[in-house]
């Protein structure tokens, strides 16, 4: 019985892991071999595919592109850390330095002419930077707006509280695709004029992230002991100070949940990015889709492109596995 | 907590503004646009409910809804039991338990686009993994267009939808498995011990203790599947592209294709389809939420 159970589980492991292993292996195969028999065991190993993907778009030198992606990834990690630090109320000098490095690098990368030239148009280096900008901006905004709103819903009394809360919760049940067409017109040249730029994504991403985030944070704030709030009040804290210095630091685990959940959802989002972005501003999923459209018949090369997008994610997942699983399940279940 | 009467509204204002502008206003806009012949005629004209009338006679639309419902039923009947079974297998003392959990959950972290591309290679008609496996079993060369099989009758879905559903299972089973594992872990240990003392077999334990114990989790998982199945877009849009247009759509992809595909630009008609999707979502979700509230 015990052996049968392990056998079944290992079969499941094979099914779930094999496509990913195949992808990584095929990324290092000769194109001709991969075309002839995609699922045979490779005889020759080459790194050509990887450098080819890096060379498409971005800098001339593929290694510069790889470096750029590495920098973008480190910045993404740094950004998430900074976000967590800020909401934990540990806003110390180290956090300030990190923020300074982060903003200056990002601004530099987007404004300096040589980098700008390299980052215009297609290529994964560009897509990494774009995804990074959109996700960090949207997640930061989501955390700020939803924690404020959730605090009011959880701990303040005012007229219309339940009605407003139900209206916001309704957004969670909504299939997002209902809004594809009107959002295209709203963001288009006749109204906001943001379409084709990265800014177009921030509004819809934050708007649709708010309901879940507010729900999760509201229950976190409701769990804050009332004695603590009253004590802070008696000591002369304003509502803002109670929020910033008492409630917010206590809601840490929930804030980590919404940061992880929203970051991954936005990082992988496809439909809005497909309709709202211009050809020069793809995020990662769109860059992958374009790559498949143009070079999909080259199996090894496409696998290299997939690996460049998926492997870093898997490394992060491997390191922060516990937090990511908890973040994604809690985020979805509460929603 | 007492505060100045205006303070809560100040806290709410930024969130409500963004939510209103990017979620509520577009829905209202959709509702309005669905009453116009926007994109079907050179100038947009108010046509009342004509888009809806046309939609009711549009068999691609019904087909899309049908595909949505089939995927929903399939995920309830096949995917959830699979996830529950894996979770039960893992609930015993297992070697490498964290490895299994991590590996089964991993596809949830990937972009759906990457999953779609990967599985298109698995389903390559010749030399793809699926075809290779079948040819190994049969012992002769085998080619089959897994993702481009038109349906054989108007009442049957395209077989390709089932193969896409396999991919959906690959993506989401780990997620539901984690939910079930948490549900099983919450069952008190004494119940098992009492049952074993009374001489219950493993199957009886499963039938009379585990399944009743994870009922709340089943409800949560089923709700998530139902709501999620109305939101299918990425995988279907990317993987079913080789099918004839009557077979390949779910509601969300149909809306997208009406409005954005190859300069169709049928914004009015597409909005009517979007409003229908919204109505379906309301019809499905409201009873679920209502019964949830009643139970609490």
XYZ file of C-alpha atoms in Angstrom:
631
model
C 0.000 0.000 0.000
C 2.743 2.392 0.993
C 4.744 1.577 -2.146
C 1.706 1.899 -4.385
C 0.998 5.320 -2.913
C 4.544 6.517 -3.566
C 4.398 5.073 -7.063
C 1.256 7.031 -7.885
C 2.736 10.200 -6.410
C 5.945 9.828 -8.396
C 3.879 9.338 -11.535
C 2.112 12.613 -10.699
C 5.468 14.269 -10.155
C 6.569 13.069 -13.575
C 3.440 14.506 -15.212
C 3.712 17.874 -13.511
C 7.478 18.379 -13.770
C 8.239 16.801 -17.142
C 7.080 19.707 -19.357
C 9.288 22.102 -17.413
C 12.315 19.801 -17.501
C 11.762 19.242 -21.225
C 11.636 22.997 -21.751
C 14.968 23.532 -19.990
C 16.628 20.648 -21.838
C 15.319 21.680 -25.262
C 16.583 25.218 -24.722
C 20.099 23.761 -25.023
C 19.538 21.538 -28.059
C 20.540 21.970 -31.672
C 17.612 23.451 -33.577
C 17.742 20.762 -36.268
C 17.681 17.962 -33.671
C 14.789 19.535 -31.814
C 12.834 19.892 -35.041
C 13.446 16.305 -36.089
C 12.398 14.676 -32.822
C 11.358 17.199 -30.148
C 10.980 14.668 -27.368
C 14.056 12.523 -27.909
C 17.007 12.675 -25.531
C 19.518 15.267 -26.788
C 22.862 14.232 -28.245
C 24.456 17.662 -28.566
C 24.252 20.545 -26.159
C 24.614 24.183 -27.275
C 24.046 27.580 -25.680
C 23.376 29.211 -29.035
C 19.589 29.421 -28.553
C 19.872 31.403 -25.358
C 22.239 33.967 -26.822
C 20.037 34.209 -29.911
C 17.004 35.095 -27.801
C 19.011 37.661 -25.891
C 20.275 39.119 -29.167
C 16.773 39.688 -30.548
C 15.943 43.252 -29.580
C 17.685 45.332 -26.960
C 21.455 45.821 -26.989
C 23.655 44.429 -29.763
C 25.614 42.324 -27.326
C 23.497 39.462 -25.969
C 25.442 39.484 -22.702
C 24.484 43.092 -22.047
C 20.856 42.053 -22.437
C 21.320 39.139 -20.068
C 22.950 41.505 -17.594
C 20.074 43.918 -17.955
C 17.569 41.165 -17.211
C 19.587 40.132 -14.190
C 19.595 43.722 -12.946
C 15.849 43.951 -13.559
C 15.297 40.782 -11.548
C 17.429 41.983 -8.656
C 15.515 45.248 -8.703
C 12.222 43.326 -8.625
C 13.389 41.448 -5.559
C 14.630 44.653 -3.968
C 11.329 46.368 -4.704
C 9.293 43.647 -3.031
C 11.597 43.803 0.006
C 11.253 47.569 0.178
C 7.475 47.319 -0.061
C 7.404 44.845 2.771
C 9.772 47.016 4.833
C 7.701 50.126 4.358
C 4.453 48.479 5.342
C 6.111 46.873 8.318
C 6.935 50.336 9.570
C 10.653 49.607 9.430
C 11.372 52.626 7.307
C 15.029 53.041 8.196
C 18.031 54.496 6.453
C 18.687 51.219 4.620
C 15.212 51.281 3.143
C 15.729 54.875 2.021
C 18.954 53.932 0.266
C 17.246 50.992 -1.417
C 14.420 53.233 -2.622
C 16.938 55.746 -3.930
C 18.876 53.082 -5.847
C 15.687 51.624 -7.184
C 14.118 54.814 -8.464
C 17.332 56.220 -9.864
C 18.127 53.013 -11.738
C 14.659 52.723 -13.165
C 14.489 56.384 -14.136
C 17.986 56.191 -15.588
C 17.155 53.070 -17.546
C 14.124 54.685 -19.085
C 15.553 58.172 -19.695
C 19.178 57.762 -20.683
C 19.301 57.928 -24.494
C 21.553 54.921 -25.075
C 19.513 52.701 -22.792
C 16.319 54.131 -24.192
C 17.371 53.235 -27.682
C 18.223 49.702 -26.655
C 14.982 49.377 -24.758
C 12.701 50.561 -27.514
C 10.915 47.875 -29.417
C 10.970 44.163 -28.934
C 13.112 41.852 -26.888
C 12.988 40.301 -23.485
C 15.277 42.827 -21.805
C 12.766 45.528 -22.622
C 9.835 43.359 -21.580
C 11.471 42.603 -18.230
C 11.944 46.290 -17.489
C 8.377 47.044 -18.583
C 6.836 44.265 -16.488
C 8.913 45.403 -13.565
C 7.762 49.031 -13.847
C 4.099 48.158 -14.245
C 4.019 45.576 -11.466
C 5.947 47.569 -8.877
C 3.907 50.675 -9.549
C 0.583 48.858 -9.492
C 1.357 46.766 -6.416
C 2.591 49.773 -4.453
C -0.514 51.721 -5.379
C -2.760 48.765 -4.540
C -1.198 48.356 -1.105
C -1.541 52.050 -0.329
C -5.135 52.445 -1.503
C -6.449 49.145 -0.189
C -4.915 49.493 3.275
C -6.475 52.938 3.682
C -9.879 51.747 2.516
C -9.734 48.502 4.489
C -8.895 50.447 7.652
C -11.974 52.592 7.202
C -14.179 49.562 6.490
C -12.838 47.619 9.449
C -12.523 50.158 12.228
C -14.486 53.303 11.454
C -18.205 53.815 11.656
C -19.890 55.813 8.942
C -23.064 55.881 6.928
C -23.211 53.635 3.880
C -20.431 51.359 5.082
C -22.125 48.096 4.196
C -23.428 49.305 0.848
C -20.006 50.534 -0.236
C -18.387 47.323 0.945
C -20.810 45.169 -1.035
C -20.219 47.295 -4.140
C -16.481 46.748 -3.802
C -16.840 43.026 -3.141
C -18.955 42.655 -6.277
C -15.817 43.480 -8.254
C -14.315 40.139 -7.251
C -17.028 38.076 -8.846
C -16.877 40.073 -12.040
C -15.330 38.455 -15.112
C -12.679 41.053 -16.009
C -13.265 40.577 -19.721
C -16.583 42.401 -19.472
C -14.577 45.618 -19.219
C -12.109 45.003 -22.077
C -14.020 47.011 -24.676
C -15.028 50.037 -22.581
C -11.569 50.251 -20.983
C -10.061 50.427 -24.442
C -12.232 53.425 -25.244
C -11.757 55.003 -21.805
C -7.963 54.793 -22.080
C -7.978 55.594 -25.792
C -7.182 58.949 -27.407
C -10.703 60.368 -26.923
C -10.644 60.197 -23.136
C -7.524 59.524 -21.067
C -5.109 59.043 -23.963
C -2.958 56.515 -22.123
C -3.450 53.592 -24.491
C -0.274 52.107 -26.017
C 1.815 53.302 -23.058
C 2.639 51.367 -19.905
C 0.505 53.743 -17.852
C -2.598 52.259 -19.435
C -2.190 49.053 -17.425
C -1.852 50.614 -13.984
C -5.482 51.759 -13.674
C -7.159 48.457 -14.600
C -4.609 46.416 -12.628
C -5.120 48.442 -9.457
C -8.880 48.658 -9.950
C -9.274 44.904 -10.211
C -6.749 44.161 -7.443
C -8.550 46.390 -4.933
C -11.541 44.192 -3.964
C -9.508 41.136 -2.929
C -6.876 43.256 -1.220
C -9.448 45.262 0.714
C -11.232 42.090 1.815
C -8.015 40.468 3.076
C -6.786 43.596 4.846
C -10.172 44.304 6.357
C -10.190 41.002 8.198
C -6.602 41.670 9.295
C -7.570 45.064 10.735
C -10.642 43.594 12.402
C -8.352 41.223 14.272
C -6.438 44.116 15.849
C -7.360 44.155 19.581
C -9.663 47.064 20.420
C -7.782 47.783 23.667
C -4.714 48.631 21.630
C -6.630 51.085 19.451
C -8.290 52.684 22.474
C -4.962 52.984 24.283
C -3.434 54.709 21.264
C -6.447 57.012 21.107
C -6.156 57.914 24.808
C -2.474 58.693 24.289
C -3.576 61.286 21.754
C -3.073 59.594 18.397
C -5.039 60.910 15.460
C -6.920 58.430 13.242
C -4.050 58.604 10.754
C -1.515 57.845 13.480
C -3.550 54.900 14.731
C -3.603 53.617 11.162
C 0.080 54.144 10.421
C 1.650 53.216 13.740
C -0.720 50.690 15.315
C -2.925 48.947 12.774
C -0.640 48.759 9.737
C 2.359 47.127 11.465
C 0.024 44.519 12.965
C -1.368 43.632 9.530
C 2.062 42.593 8.194
C 1.302 38.982 7.229
C -1.799 40.020 5.303
C 0.094 42.743 3.501
C 2.712 40.200 2.493
C -0.130 38.053 1.149
C -1.585 40.785 -1.024
C 1.855 41.892 -2.263
C 2.699 38.363 -3.425
C -0.743 37.611 -4.814
C -1.095 40.838 -6.755
C 2.506 40.885 -7.976
C 2.228 37.412 -9.486
C -1.230 38.039 -10.954
C -0.054 41.238 -12.614
C 3.290 39.764 -13.716
C 1.407 37.013 -15.580
C -1.590 39.051 -16.771
C -2.388 38.665 -20.459
C -5.762 40.013 -21.666
C -5.377 43.676 -20.665
C -1.754 43.774 -21.787
C -2.793 42.299 -25.132
C -5.388 44.974 -25.833
C -3.982 48.059 -24.113
C -0.260 48.074 -24.932
C 1.403 49.411 -28.065
C 3.839 47.324 -30.099
C 6.897 48.924 -28.451
C 5.808 48.423 -24.867
C 5.210 44.731 -24.339
C 5.198 43.145 -20.916
C 6.647 39.653 -20.526
C 3.566 37.578 -21.467
C 3.073 39.694 -24.585
C 6.759 39.434 -25.521
C 6.472 35.652 -25.203
C 3.341 35.604 -27.332
C 4.989 37.751 -30.014
C 8.086 35.575 -29.967
C 5.959 32.479 -30.457
C 4.137 34.180 -33.318
C 7.339 35.068 -35.134
C 9.700 32.237 -34.303
C 7.381 29.541 -32.952
C 8.475 27.048 -35.601
C 11.974 27.073 -34.091
C 11.306 24.816 -31.151
C 14.663 25.034 -29.391
C 14.791 28.800 -29.686
C 11.258 29.243 -28.364
C 12.084 26.960 -25.463
C 15.067 29.178 -24.715
C 12.731 32.179 -24.650
C 10.319 30.313 -22.368
C 13.174 29.362 -20.071
C 14.336 32.976 -19.830
C 10.879 33.921 -18.572
C 10.021 30.864 -16.478
C 13.303 29.832 -14.846
C 13.795 33.053 -12.825
C 10.196 32.732 -11.630
C 10.850 29.144 -10.595
C 14.005 30.142 -8.724
C 12.086 32.769 -6.795
C 9.335 30.214 -6.194
C 11.881 27.688 -4.955
C 13.281 30.168 -2.448
C 10.032 31.677 -1.186
C 7.874 28.609 -1.773
C 6.009 28.725 1.519
C 5.109 32.390 1.234
C 4.114 32.160 -2.418
C 1.825 29.164 -1.928
C 0.212 30.810 1.067
C -0.077 34.148 -0.739
C -1.693 32.692 -3.835
C -4.131 30.382 -2.046
C -5.155 32.886 0.626
C -5.549 35.571 -2.020
C -7.750 33.402 -4.199
C -9.781 31.817 -1.418
C -10.614 35.068 0.332
C -11.511 36.416 -3.072
C -13.431 53.505 16.896
C -14.591 57.104 17.042
C -13.235 59.639 14.589
C -14.206 62.847 12.840
C -17.239 62.085 10.638
C -15.379 62.991 7.450
C -12.241 60.951 8.178
C -13.498 57.540 6.982
C -14.565 59.033 3.672
C -11.131 60.583 3.221
C -9.583 57.143 3.801
C -11.936 55.578 1.269
C -11.791 58.236 -1.402
C -8.628 57.214 -3.319
C -9.619 53.543 -3.532
C -13.194 54.349 -4.501
C -12.031 56.795 -7.164
C -9.761 54.236 -8.856
C -12.298 51.439 -8.475
C -15.091 53.611 -9.812
C -13.136 54.898 -12.783
C -11.633 51.593 -13.917
C -14.278 49.058 -12.880
C -17.707 50.652 -12.419
C -17.561 53.267 -15.177
C -16.480 50.687 -17.807
C -19.382 48.431 -16.840
C -21.825 51.281 -17.197
C -20.125 52.132 -20.490
C -20.526 48.549 -21.648
C -24.205 48.660 -20.850
C -24.633 51.860 -22.832
C -22.518 50.746 -25.793
C -24.480 47.518 -26.078
C -27.484 49.593 -27.170
C -25.629 51.124 -30.132
C -24.644 49.717 -33.508
C -21.074 50.730 -32.723
C -18.685 49.421 -35.380
C -21.330 47.619 -37.412
C -22.344 50.809 -39.210
C -20.140 53.778 -40.206
C -21.685 56.010 -37.532
C -22.886 54.588 -34.260
C -26.665 54.618 -34.124
C -28.927 53.872 -31.173
C -30.543 50.522 -31.903
C -32.170 49.625 -28.591
C -32.061 45.940 -27.839
C -31.309 44.834 -31.402
C -27.773 43.670 -30.519
C -29.237 41.389 -27.874
C -31.859 40.031 -30.254
C -29.123 39.293 -32.770
C -27.030 37.669 -30.049
C -29.830 35.277 -29.130
C -29.824 33.989 -32.702
C -26.017 33.830 -32.918
C -24.994 30.206 -32.664
C -21.288 31.008 -32.098
C -22.375 32.850 -28.966
C -24.387 29.855 -27.709
C -21.500 27.609 -28.587
C -19.157 29.788 -26.525
C -21.507 29.640 -23.542
C -21.831 25.876 -24.019
C -18.038 25.477 -23.986
C -17.849 27.544 -20.785
C -20.439 25.331 -19.107
C -18.725 22.124 -20.259
C -15.381 23.299 -18.907
C -17.100 24.203 -15.648
C -18.709 20.767 -15.314
C -15.469 19.038 -16.272
C -13.480 20.915 -13.662
C -16.058 20.066 -10.973
C -16.330 16.380 -11.893
C -12.743 15.568 -12.871
C -10.335 18.178 -11.593
C -11.581 18.582 -8.026
C -11.756 14.815 -7.296
C -8.269 14.460 -8.766
C -6.959 17.244 -6.534
C -8.711 15.753 -3.494
C -7.297 12.306 -4.245
C -3.743 13.624 -4.535
C -4.182 15.566 -1.297
C -5.404 12.408 0.459
C -2.428 10.426 -0.840
C -0.151 13.140 0.510
C -1.925 13.250 3.869
C -0.137 10.081 4.983
C 3.481 10.080 6.022
C 5.284 10.556 2.713
C 8.883 10.773 1.613
C 9.733 14.103 -0.068
C 6.323 15.574 0.773
C 7.482 19.213 0.299
C 8.931 18.275 -3.094
C 5.589 16.868 -4.271
C 3.684 19.852 -2.995
C 6.080 22.309 -4.568
C 6.151 20.554 -7.913
C 2.370 20.119 -8.196
C 1.803 23.772 -7.350
C 4.557 25.129 -9.636
C 2.414 25.700 -12.787
C 0.299 28.220 -10.835
C 3.304 30.530 -10.708
C 3.958 30.452 -14.465
C 2.441 32.891 -16.951
C -0.456 31.190 -18.753
C 1.110 32.209 -22.059
C 4.167 30.101 -21.247
C 1.928 27.153 -20.353
C 0.036 27.496 -23.620
C 3.228 27.575 -25.703
C 4.719 24.627 -23.837
C 1.604 22.509 -24.285
C 1.293 23.394 -27.945
C 4.617 21.596 -28.391
C 3.382 18.669 -26.324
C 0.365 18.466 -28.629
C 2.352 18.797 -31.875
C 0.575 16.553 -34.404
C 3.807 14.809 -35.356
C 6.616 14.196 -32.891
C 4.861 15.960 -29.997
C 4.909 14.224 -26.630
C 1.271 13.091 -26.856
C 1.710 11.665 -30.352
C 5.057 10.078 -29.434
C 3.497 8.308 -26.443
C 0.605 6.963 -28.529
C 2.970 5.776 -31.263
C 5.125 4.003 -28.646
C 2.034 2.233 -27.327
C 0.722 1.319 -30.775
C 4.164 0.452 -32.062
C 3.686 2.365 -35.325
C 3.979 5.999 -36.459
C 1.084 8.141 -35.291
C -0.007 11.675 -36.136
C -3.066 13.479 -34.794
C -3.916 17.171 -34.745
C -4.754 17.296 -31.039
C -5.625 20.980 -31.035
C -7.405 21.224 -34.398
C -10.212 18.670 -34.286
C -13.519 20.164 -35.408
C -16.570 18.862 -33.579
C -18.458 16.120 -35.367
C -21.987 17.209 -34.456
C -23.586 20.455 -33.291
C -24.281 18.917 -29.890
C -20.773 17.723 -29.160
C -17.863 19.962 -28.237
C -14.655 19.744 -30.212
C -12.420 16.943 -28.848
C -9.641 19.518 -28.714
C -11.482 21.218 -25.848
C -10.839 18.108 -23.787
C -7.107 18.238 -24.525
C -7.095 21.883 -23.536
C -8.916 20.865 -20.377
C -6.022 18.497 -19.609
C -3.746 21.531 -19.719
C -6.119 23.408 -17.416
C -5.881 20.474 -14.994
C -2.102 20.592 -15.188
C -2.239 24.265 -14.282
C -4.798 24.231 -11.461
C -4.797 20.785 -9.820
C -1.885 21.704 -7.564
C -3.719 24.787 -6.392
C -6.832 22.865 -5.357
C -4.612 20.161 -3.885
C -3.050 22.702 -1.513
C -6.535 23.790 -0.435
C -7.560 20.176 0.223
C -4.325 19.487 2.103
C -5.122 22.364 4.432
C -8.660 21.015 4.830
C -7.445 17.525 5.682
C -4.857 18.866 8.118
C -7.664 20.653 9.985
C -9.460 17.369 10.788
C -8.735 16.497 14.450
C -6.297 13.616 14.904
C -8.532 11.958 17.565
C -11.175 11.167 14.963
C -8.733 9.011 12.997
C -7.481 7.286 16.117
C -10.998 6.516 17.316
C -11.931 5.114 13.909
C -8.813 2.931 13.735
C -9.427 1.651 17.254
C -12.897 0.636 16.138
C -11.271 -1.281 13.296
C -12.270 0.937 10.362
C -10.504 0.246 7.067
C -8.663 3.009 5.194
C -11.559 3.300 2.741
C -14.067 3.636 5.572
C -11.922 6.310 7.212
C -11.823 8.155 3.926
C -15.553 7.776 3.361
C -16.783 8.637 6.862
C -14.148 10.977 8.287
C -12.069 12.648 5.580
C -14.815 13.465 3.100
C -17.255 14.915 5.672
C -14.299 16.731 7.235
C -13.306 18.513 4.032
C -16.835 19.532 3.041
C -16.125 23.230 3.665
C -13.014 22.975 1.489
C -15.018 21.273 -1.252
C -17.458 24.191 -1.154
C -14.615 26.718 -1.431
C -12.890 24.838 -4.251
C -16.124 24.398 -6.172
C -16.970 28.086 -5.821
C -13.507 29.052 -7.069
C -13.832 26.666 -10.021
C -17.246 27.996 -10.953
C -16.226 31.647 -10.803
C -12.893 30.889 -12.458
C -14.442 28.981 -15.336
C -16.322 32.080 -16.463
C -12.984 33.886 -16.619
C -11.161 31.439 -18.922
C -9.427 33.452 -21.603
C -5.675 33.035 -22.041
C -5.413 29.280 -22.553
C -8.449 28.990 -24.800
C -7.484 32.027 -26.864
C -3.947 30.744 -27.399
C -4.504 26.989 -27.702
C -7.815 26.766 -29.562
C -6.768 29.171 -32.325
C -6.499 26.315 -34.845
C -10.153 25.308 -34.499
C -13.005 26.489 -36.743
C -14.590 29.633 -35.349
C -17.747 27.862 -34.234
C -15.774 25.515 -31.979
C -12.993 27.557 -30.501
C -14.731 30.223 -28.435
C -15.597 30.673 -24.806
C -17.477 33.818 -23.774
C -14.393 35.900 -22.998
C -12.542 35.031 -26.200
C -15.680 35.714 -28.256
C -15.977 39.191 -26.749
C -12.320 39.804 -27.485
C -12.557 38.550 -31.061
C -15.677 40.581 -31.829
C -14.001 43.785 -30.760
C -10.302 43.436 -31.490
C -9.614 40.626 -33.930
C -8.439 41.644 -37.393
C -10.097 45.019 -37.328
C -13.576 43.653 -36.694
C -14.193 46.488 -34.248
C -17.760 45.456 -33.440
C -17.777 47.343 -30.138
C -21.560 47.545 -29.773
C -22.222 43.894 -30.484
C -19.203 42.831 -28.409
C -20.497 44.905 -25.490
C -23.838 43.141 -25.709
C -21.981 39.809 -25.463
C -20.033 41.220 -22.487
C -23.240 42.191 -20.718
C -24.581 38.686 -21.313
C -21.417 37.288 -19.699
C -21.994 39.621 -16.759
C -25.587 38.366 -16.459
C -24.431 34.750 -16.542
C -21.892 35.542 -13.811
C -24.611 37.153 -11.684
C -26.984 34.211 -12.201
C -24.238 31.791 -11.176
C -22.591 33.717 -8.353
C -25.505 35.269 -6.480
C -27.112 31.939 -5.405
C -23.693 30.665 -4.278
C -23.044 33.742 -2.163
C -26.583 33.668 -0.852
C -26.337 30.053 0.299
C -22.919 30.785 1.820
C -24.394 33.610 3.843
C -27.308 31.428 4.918
C -24.951 28.732 6.185
C -23.059 31.261 8.238
